[in-house]
PDB file of C-alpha atoms in Angstrom:
ATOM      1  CA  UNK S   1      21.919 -17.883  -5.759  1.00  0.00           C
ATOM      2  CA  UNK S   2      20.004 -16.332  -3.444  1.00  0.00           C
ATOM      3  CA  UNK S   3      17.005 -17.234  -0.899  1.00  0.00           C
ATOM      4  CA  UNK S   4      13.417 -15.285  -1.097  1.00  0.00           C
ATOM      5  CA  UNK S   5      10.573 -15.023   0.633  1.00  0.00           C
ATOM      6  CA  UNK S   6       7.057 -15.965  -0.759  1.00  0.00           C
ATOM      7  CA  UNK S   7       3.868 -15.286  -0.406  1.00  0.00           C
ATOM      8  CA  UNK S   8       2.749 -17.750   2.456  1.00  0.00           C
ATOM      9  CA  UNK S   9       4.693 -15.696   4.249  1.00  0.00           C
ATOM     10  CA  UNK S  10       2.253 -12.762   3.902  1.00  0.00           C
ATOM     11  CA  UNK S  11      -0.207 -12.200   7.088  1.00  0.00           C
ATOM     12  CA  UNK S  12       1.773 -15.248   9.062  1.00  0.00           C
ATOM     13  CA  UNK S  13       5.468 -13.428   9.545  1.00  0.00           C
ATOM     14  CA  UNK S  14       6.680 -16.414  11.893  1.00  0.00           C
ATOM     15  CA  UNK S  15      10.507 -14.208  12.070  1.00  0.00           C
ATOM     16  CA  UNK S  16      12.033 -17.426  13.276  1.00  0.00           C
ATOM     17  CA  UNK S  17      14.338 -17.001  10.040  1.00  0.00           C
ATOM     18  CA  UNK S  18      15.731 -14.087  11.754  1.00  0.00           C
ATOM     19  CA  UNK S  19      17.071 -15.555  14.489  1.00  0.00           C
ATOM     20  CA  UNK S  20      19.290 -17.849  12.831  1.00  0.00           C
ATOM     21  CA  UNK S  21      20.426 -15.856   9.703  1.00  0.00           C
ATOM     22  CA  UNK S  22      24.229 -14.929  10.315  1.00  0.00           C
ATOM     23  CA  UNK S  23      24.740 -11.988   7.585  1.00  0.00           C
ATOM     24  CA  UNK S  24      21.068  -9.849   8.923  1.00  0.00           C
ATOM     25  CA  UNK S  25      19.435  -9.549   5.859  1.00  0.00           C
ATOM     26  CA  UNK S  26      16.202  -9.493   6.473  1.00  0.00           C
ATOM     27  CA  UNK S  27      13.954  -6.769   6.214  1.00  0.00           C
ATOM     28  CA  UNK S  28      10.046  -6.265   7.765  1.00  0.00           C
ATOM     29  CA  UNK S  29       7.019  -5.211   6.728  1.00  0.00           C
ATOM     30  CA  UNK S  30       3.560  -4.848   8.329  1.00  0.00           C
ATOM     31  CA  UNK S  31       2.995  -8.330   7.413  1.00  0.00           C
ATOM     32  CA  UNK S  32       5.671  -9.643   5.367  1.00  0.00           C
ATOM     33  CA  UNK S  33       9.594 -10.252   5.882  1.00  0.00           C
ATOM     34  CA  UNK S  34      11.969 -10.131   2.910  1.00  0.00           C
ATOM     35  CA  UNK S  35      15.658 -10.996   2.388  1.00  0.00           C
ATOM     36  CA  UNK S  36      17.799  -8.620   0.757  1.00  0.00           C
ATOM     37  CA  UNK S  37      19.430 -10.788  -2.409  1.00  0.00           C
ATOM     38  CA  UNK S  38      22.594  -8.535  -2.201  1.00  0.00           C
ATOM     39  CA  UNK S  39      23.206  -9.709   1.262  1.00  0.00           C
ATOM     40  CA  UNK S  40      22.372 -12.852   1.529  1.00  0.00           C
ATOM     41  CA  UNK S  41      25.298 -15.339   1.340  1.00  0.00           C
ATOM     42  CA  UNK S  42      22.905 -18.687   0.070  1.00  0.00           C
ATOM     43  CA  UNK S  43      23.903 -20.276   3.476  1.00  0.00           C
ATOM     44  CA  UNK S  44      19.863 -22.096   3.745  1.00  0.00           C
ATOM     45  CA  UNK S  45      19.971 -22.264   7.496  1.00  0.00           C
ATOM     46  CA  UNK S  46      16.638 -19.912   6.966  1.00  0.00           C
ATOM     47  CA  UNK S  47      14.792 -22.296   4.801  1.00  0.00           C
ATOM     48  CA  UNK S  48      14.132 -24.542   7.858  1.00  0.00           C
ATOM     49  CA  UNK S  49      13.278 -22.656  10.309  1.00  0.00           C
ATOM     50  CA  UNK S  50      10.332 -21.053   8.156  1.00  0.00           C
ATOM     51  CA  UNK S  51       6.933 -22.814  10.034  1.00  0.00           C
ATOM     52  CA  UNK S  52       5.081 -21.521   6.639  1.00  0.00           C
ATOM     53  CA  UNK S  53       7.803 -22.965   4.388  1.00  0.00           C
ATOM     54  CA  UNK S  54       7.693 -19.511   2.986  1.00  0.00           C
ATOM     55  CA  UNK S  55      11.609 -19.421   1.865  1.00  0.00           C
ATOM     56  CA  UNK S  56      13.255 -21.209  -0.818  1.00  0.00           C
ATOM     57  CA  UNK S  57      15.685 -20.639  -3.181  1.00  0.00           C
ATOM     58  CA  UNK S  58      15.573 -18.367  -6.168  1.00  0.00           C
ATOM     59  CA  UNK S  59      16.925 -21.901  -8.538  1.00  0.00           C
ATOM     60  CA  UNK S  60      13.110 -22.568  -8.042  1.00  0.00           C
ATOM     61  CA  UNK S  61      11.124 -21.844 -11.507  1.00  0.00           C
ATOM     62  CA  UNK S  62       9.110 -19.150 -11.778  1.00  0.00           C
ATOM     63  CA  UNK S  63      10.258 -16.722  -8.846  1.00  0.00           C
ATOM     64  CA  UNK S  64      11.258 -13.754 -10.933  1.00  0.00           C
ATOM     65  CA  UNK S  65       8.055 -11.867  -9.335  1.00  0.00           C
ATOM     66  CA  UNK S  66       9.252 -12.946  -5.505  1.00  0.00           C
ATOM     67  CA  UNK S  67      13.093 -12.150  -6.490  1.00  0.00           C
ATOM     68  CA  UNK S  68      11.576  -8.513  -6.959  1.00  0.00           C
ATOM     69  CA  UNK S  69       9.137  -7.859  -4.644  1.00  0.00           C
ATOM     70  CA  UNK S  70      12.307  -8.991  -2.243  1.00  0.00           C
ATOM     71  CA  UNK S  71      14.712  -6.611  -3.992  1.00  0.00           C
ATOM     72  CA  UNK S  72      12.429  -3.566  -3.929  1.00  0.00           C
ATOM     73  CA  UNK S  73      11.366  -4.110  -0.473  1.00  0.00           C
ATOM     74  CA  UNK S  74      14.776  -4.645   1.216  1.00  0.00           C
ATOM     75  CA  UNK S  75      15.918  -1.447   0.360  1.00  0.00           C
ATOM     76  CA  UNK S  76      12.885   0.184   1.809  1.00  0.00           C
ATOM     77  CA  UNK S  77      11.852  -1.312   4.855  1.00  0.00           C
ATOM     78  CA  UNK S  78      13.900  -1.616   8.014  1.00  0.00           C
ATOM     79  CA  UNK S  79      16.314  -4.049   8.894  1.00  0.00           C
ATOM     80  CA  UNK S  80      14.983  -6.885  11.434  1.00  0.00           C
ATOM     81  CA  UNK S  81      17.320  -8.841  13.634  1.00  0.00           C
ATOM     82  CA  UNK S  82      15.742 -10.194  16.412  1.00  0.00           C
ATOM     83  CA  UNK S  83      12.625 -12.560  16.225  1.00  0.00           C
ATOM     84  CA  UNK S  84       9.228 -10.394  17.165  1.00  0.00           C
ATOM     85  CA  UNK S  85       6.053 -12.156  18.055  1.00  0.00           C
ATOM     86  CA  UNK S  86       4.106 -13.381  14.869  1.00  0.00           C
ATOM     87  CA  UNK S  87       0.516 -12.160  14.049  1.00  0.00           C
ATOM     88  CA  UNK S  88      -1.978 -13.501  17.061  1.00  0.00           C
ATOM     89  CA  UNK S  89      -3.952 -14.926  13.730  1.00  0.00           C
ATOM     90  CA  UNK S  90      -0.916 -16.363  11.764  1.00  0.00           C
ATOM     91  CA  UNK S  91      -1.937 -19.997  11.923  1.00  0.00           C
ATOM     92  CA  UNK S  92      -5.112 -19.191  10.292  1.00  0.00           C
ATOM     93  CA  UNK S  93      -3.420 -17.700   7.453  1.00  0.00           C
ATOM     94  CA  UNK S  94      -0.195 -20.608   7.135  1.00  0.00           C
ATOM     95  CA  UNK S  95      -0.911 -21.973   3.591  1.00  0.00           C
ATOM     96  CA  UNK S  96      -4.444 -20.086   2.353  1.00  0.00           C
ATOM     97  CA  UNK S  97      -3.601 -19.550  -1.402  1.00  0.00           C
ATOM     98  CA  UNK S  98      -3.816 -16.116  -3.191  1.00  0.00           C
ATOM     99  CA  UNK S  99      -2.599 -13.695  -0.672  1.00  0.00           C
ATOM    100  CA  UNK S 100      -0.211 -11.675  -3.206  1.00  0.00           C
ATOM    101  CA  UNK S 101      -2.649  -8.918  -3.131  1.00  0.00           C
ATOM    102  CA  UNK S 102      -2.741  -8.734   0.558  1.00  0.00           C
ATOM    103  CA  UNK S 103       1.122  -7.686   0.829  1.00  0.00           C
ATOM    104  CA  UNK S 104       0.771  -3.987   2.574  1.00  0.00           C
ATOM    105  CA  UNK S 105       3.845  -2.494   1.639  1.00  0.00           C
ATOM    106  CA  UNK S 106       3.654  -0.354   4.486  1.00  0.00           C
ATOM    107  CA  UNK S 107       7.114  -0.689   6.658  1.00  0.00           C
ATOM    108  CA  UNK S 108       7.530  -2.580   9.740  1.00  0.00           C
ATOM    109  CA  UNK S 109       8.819  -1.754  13.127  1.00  0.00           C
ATOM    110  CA  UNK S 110      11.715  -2.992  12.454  1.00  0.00           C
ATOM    111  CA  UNK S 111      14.155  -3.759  16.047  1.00  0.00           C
TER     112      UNK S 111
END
């Protein structure tokens, strides 16, 4: 098993998952996060501390698409450890459905 990040994670990027995850595995886009499912070691102290409840765990049905879209992402994008500041518009977008097809998978900053 492995935790992933959805899509109401897309445009909000809270990063307070970062903070508490104890293996690093989580990797940042312009305005998305992703966990690596190679690294992560199913602990769920991320799940939590998601504001967007963006993160759950792949046992969930139909997740195949977010169990990619984390996979091809992690290996791409730079390695975040240390919570940034979340979009000044984030709250706005917390929970608006259909924002799949505004992932940019442009890389983040990274720390």
């Amino acid at each position: 098993m492995t935790y992933v990040v959805t899509e109401n994670c897309i445009k909000c990027k809270y990063q307070d998952c970062v903070e508490v995850c104890p293996v690093d595995c989580f990797y940042e886009g312009e305005n998305f996060l992703v966990i690596h499912p190679d690294e992560c070691i199913d602990c769920g102290v991320c799940e939590p501390e998601c504001p967007a409840e963006a993160i759950i765990p792949d046992t969930e049905p139909n997740l195949d698409n977010w169990l990619e879209v984390n996979r091809k992402f992690a290996e791409i994008w730079p390695n975040i450890t240390r919570k940034g500041d979340a979009p000044a518009d984030a709250a706005e977008w917390d929970g608006k459905p259909g924002k799949a097809e505004l992932l940019s998978e442009a890389p983040g900053t990274g720390d």
